[in-house]
mmCIF file of C-alpha atoms in Angstrom:
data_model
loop_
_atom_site.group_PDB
_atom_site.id
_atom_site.type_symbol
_atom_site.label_atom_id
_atom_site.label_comp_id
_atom_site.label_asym_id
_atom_site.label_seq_id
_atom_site.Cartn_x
_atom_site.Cartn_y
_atom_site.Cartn_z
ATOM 1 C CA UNK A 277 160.184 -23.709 31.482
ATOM 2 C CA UNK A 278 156.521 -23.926 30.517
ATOM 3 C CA UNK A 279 154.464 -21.434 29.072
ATOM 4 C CA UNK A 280 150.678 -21.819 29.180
ATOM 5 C CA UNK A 281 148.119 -19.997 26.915
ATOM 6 C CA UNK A 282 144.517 -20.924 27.161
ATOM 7 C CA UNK A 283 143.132 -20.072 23.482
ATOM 8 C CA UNK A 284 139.538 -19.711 23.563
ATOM 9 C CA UNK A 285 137.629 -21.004 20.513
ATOM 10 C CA UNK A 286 135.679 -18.120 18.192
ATOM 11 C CA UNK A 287 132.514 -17.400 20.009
ATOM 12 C CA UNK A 288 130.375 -13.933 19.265
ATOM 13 C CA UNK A 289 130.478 -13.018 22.754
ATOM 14 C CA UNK A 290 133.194 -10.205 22.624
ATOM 15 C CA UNK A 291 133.367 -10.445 26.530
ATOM 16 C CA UNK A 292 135.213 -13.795 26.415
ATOM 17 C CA UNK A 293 137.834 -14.129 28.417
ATOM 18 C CA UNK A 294 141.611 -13.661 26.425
ATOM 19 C CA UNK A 295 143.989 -16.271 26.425
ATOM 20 C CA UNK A 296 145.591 -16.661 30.270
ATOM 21 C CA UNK A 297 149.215 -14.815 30.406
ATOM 22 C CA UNK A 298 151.625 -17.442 32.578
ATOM 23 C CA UNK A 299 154.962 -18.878 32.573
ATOM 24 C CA UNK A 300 155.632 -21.874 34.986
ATOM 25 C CA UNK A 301 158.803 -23.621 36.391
ATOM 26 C CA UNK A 302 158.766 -27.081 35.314
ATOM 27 C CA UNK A 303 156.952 -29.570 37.182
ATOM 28 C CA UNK A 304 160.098 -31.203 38.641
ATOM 29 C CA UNK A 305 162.316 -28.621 39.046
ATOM 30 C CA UNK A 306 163.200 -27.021 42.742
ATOM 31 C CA UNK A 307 160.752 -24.627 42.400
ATOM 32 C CA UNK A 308 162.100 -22.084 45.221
ATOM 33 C CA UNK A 309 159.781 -19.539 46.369
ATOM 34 C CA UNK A 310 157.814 -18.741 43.276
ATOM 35 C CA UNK A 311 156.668 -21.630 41.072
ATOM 36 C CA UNK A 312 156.206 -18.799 37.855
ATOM 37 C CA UNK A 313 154.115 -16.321 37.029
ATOM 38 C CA UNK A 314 150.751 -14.621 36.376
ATOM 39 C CA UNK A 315 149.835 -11.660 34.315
ATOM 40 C CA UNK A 316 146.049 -10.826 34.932
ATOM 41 C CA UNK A 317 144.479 -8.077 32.318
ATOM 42 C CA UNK A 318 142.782 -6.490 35.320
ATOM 43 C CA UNK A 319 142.282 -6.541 38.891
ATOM 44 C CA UNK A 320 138.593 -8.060 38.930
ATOM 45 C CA UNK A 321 139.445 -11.743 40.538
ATOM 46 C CA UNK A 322 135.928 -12.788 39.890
ATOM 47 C CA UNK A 323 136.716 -12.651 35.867
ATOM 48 C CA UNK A 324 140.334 -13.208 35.892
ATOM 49 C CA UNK A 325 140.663 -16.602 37.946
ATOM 50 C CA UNK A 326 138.080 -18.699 36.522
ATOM 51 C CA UNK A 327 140.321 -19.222 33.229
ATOM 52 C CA UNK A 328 143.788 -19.129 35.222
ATOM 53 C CA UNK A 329 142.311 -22.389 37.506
ATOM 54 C CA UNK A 330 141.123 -24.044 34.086
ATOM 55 C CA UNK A 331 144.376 -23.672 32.811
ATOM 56 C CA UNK A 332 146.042 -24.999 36.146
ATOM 57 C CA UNK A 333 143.829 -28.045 36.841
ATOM 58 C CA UNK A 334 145.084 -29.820 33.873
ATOM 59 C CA UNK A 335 148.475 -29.245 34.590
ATOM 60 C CA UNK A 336 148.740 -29.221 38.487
ATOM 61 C CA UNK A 337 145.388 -31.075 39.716
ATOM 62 C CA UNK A 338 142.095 -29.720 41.114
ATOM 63 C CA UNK A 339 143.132 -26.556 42.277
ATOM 64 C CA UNK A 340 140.656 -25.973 45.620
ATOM 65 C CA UNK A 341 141.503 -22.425 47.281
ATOM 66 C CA UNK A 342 143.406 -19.792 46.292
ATOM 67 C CA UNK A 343 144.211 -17.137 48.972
ATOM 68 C CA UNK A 344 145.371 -13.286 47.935
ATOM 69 C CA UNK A 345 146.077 -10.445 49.573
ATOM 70 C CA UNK A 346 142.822 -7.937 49.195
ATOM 71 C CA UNK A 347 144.938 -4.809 48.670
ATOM 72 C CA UNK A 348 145.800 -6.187 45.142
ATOM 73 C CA UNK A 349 142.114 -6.653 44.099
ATOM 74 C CA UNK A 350 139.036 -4.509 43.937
ATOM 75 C CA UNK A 351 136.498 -7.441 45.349
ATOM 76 C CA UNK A 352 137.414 -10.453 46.760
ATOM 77 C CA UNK A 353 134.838 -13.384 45.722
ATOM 78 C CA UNK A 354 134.086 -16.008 48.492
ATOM 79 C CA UNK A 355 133.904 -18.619 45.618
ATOM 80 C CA UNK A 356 134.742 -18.495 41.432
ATOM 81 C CA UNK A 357 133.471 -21.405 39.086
ATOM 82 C CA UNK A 358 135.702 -22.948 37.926
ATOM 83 C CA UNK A 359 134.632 -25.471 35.009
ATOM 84 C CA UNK A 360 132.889 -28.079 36.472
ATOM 85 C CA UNK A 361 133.949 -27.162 40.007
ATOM 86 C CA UNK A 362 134.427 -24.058 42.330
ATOM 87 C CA UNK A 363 136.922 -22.811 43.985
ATOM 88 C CA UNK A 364 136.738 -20.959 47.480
ATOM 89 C CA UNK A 365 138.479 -18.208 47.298
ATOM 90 C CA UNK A 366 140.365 -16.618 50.932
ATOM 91 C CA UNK A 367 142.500 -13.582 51.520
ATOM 92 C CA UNK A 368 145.447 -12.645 53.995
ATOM 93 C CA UNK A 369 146.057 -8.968 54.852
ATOM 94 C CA UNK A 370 149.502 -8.805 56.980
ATOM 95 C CA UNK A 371 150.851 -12.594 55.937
ATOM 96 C CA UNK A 372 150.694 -12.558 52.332
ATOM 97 C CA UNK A 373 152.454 -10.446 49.993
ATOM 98 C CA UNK A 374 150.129 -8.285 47.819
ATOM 99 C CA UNK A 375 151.962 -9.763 44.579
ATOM 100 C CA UNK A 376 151.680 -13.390 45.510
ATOM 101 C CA UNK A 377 148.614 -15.567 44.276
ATOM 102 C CA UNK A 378 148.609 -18.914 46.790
ATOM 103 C CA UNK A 379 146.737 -21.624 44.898
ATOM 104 C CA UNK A 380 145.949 -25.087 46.998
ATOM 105 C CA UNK A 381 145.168 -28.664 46.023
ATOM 106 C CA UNK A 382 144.251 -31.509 47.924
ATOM 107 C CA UNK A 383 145.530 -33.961 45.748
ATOM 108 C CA UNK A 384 149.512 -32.557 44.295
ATOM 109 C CA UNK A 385 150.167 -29.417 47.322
ATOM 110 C CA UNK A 386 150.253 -25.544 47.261
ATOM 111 C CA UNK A 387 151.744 -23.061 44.421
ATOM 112 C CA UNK A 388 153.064 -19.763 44.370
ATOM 113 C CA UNK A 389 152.638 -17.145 41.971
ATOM 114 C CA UNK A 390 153.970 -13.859 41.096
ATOM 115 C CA UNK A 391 150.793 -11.681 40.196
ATOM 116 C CA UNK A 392 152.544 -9.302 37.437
ATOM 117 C CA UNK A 393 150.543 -5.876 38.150
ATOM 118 C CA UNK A 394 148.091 -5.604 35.187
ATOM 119 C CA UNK A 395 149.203 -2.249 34.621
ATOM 120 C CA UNK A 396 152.948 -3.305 34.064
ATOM 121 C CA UNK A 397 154.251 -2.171 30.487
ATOM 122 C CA UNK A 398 154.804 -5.467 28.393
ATOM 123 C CA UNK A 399 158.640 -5.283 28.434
ATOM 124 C CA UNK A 400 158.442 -5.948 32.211
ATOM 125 C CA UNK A 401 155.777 -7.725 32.301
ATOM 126 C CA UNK A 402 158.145 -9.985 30.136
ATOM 127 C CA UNK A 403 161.309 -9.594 32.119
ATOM 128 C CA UNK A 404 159.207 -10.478 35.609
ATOM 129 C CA UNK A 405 157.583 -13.853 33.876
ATOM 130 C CA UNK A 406 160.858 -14.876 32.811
ATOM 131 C CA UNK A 407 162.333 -14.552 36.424
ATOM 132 C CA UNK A 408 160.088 -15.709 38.573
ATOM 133 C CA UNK A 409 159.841 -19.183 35.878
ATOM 134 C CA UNK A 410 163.407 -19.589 36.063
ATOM 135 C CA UNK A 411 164.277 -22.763 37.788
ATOM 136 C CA UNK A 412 167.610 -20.788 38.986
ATOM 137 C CA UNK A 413 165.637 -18.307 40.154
ATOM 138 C CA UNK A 414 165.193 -17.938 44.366
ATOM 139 C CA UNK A 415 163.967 -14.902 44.605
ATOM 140 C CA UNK A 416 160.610 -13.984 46.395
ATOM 141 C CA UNK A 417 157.685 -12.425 45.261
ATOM 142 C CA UNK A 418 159.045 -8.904 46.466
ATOM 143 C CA UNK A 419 162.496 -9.079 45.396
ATOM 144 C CA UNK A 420 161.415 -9.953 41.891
ATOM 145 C CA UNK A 421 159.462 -6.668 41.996
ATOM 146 C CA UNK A 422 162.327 -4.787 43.321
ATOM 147 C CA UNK A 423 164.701 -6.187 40.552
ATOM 148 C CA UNK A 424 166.376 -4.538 37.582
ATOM 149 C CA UNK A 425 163.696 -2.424 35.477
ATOM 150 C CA UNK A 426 165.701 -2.297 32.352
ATOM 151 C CA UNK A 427 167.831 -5.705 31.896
ATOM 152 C CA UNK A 428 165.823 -8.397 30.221
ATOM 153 C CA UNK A 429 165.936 -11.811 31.362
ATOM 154 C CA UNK A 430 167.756 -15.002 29.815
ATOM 155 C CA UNK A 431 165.160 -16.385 28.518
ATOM 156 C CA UNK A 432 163.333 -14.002 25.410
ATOM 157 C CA UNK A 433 160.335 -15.627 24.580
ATOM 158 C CA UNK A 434 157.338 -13.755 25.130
ATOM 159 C CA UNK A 435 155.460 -15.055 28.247
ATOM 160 C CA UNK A 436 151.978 -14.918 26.185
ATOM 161 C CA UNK A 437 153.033 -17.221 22.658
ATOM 162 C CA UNK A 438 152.028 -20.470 22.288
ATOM 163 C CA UNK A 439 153.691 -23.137 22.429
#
């Protein structure tokens, strides 16, 4: 299992964007339906996904589009910089889960990831993470939702440390 932060240096701007809250299966693991998780602080795409893709491109390639389901955001951007690049930026309404962030590359394939609600108390945030990163795991975006509230998963580190 991989967990991701993206630490941002000091900078004066107190706007910066936080460190990006992910856990991923491992590269060559079975990855089953979800390939991990994402916990986004809020549900503006325009600010969240620019440091997500940063964080992905360096471990997955180039990541070029990135579909979502618009009842899970408040706008939907047409394109997000992304570093040096941008990234174009679709939505599905009836064929993609509400919870599921589809991210595309030309180079290495598509990903899919669990969008922990950014209202979710830390606990499950935590518990949700850990499932959908397990390489056991096979569960879909909506059964992980509909799993156990309470139980915490195997694995108990915190899906926001570094490694």
């Amino acid at each position: 299992m991989t967990t991701i932060s993206l630490l941002q240096a000091p900078h004066p701007d107190l706007t910066a964007t936080p460190e990006v809250r992910m856990l991923l299966k491992p590269q060559c693991a079975d990855r089953g339906v979800v390939d991990g998780a994402w916990w986004p602080r809020t549900r503006d795409l325009a600010r969240e996904l620019p440091s997500l893709v940063a964080v992905l491109d360096e471990r997955w390639g180039r990541i070029t589009r990135v579909a979502v389901n618009p009842r899970s955001w408040l706008e939907i951007p047409k394109k997000v910089p992304a570093g040096i690049h941008t990234v174009s930026v679709g939505w599905f309404d009836a064929e993609q889960d509400p919870d599921d962030l589809l991210l595309l590359s030309y180079t290495v394939g598509r990903w899919d990831l669990l969008i922990v609600p950014p209202e979710c108390d830390p606990e499950r945030a935590s518990w949700l993470m850990c499932a959908a990163a397990d390489v056991n795991n096979r569960q879909s975006v909506r059964e992980l939702l509909a799993g156990p509230r309470s139980v915490r998963h195997t694995t108990h580190a915190a899906p926001w440390e570094a490694l």
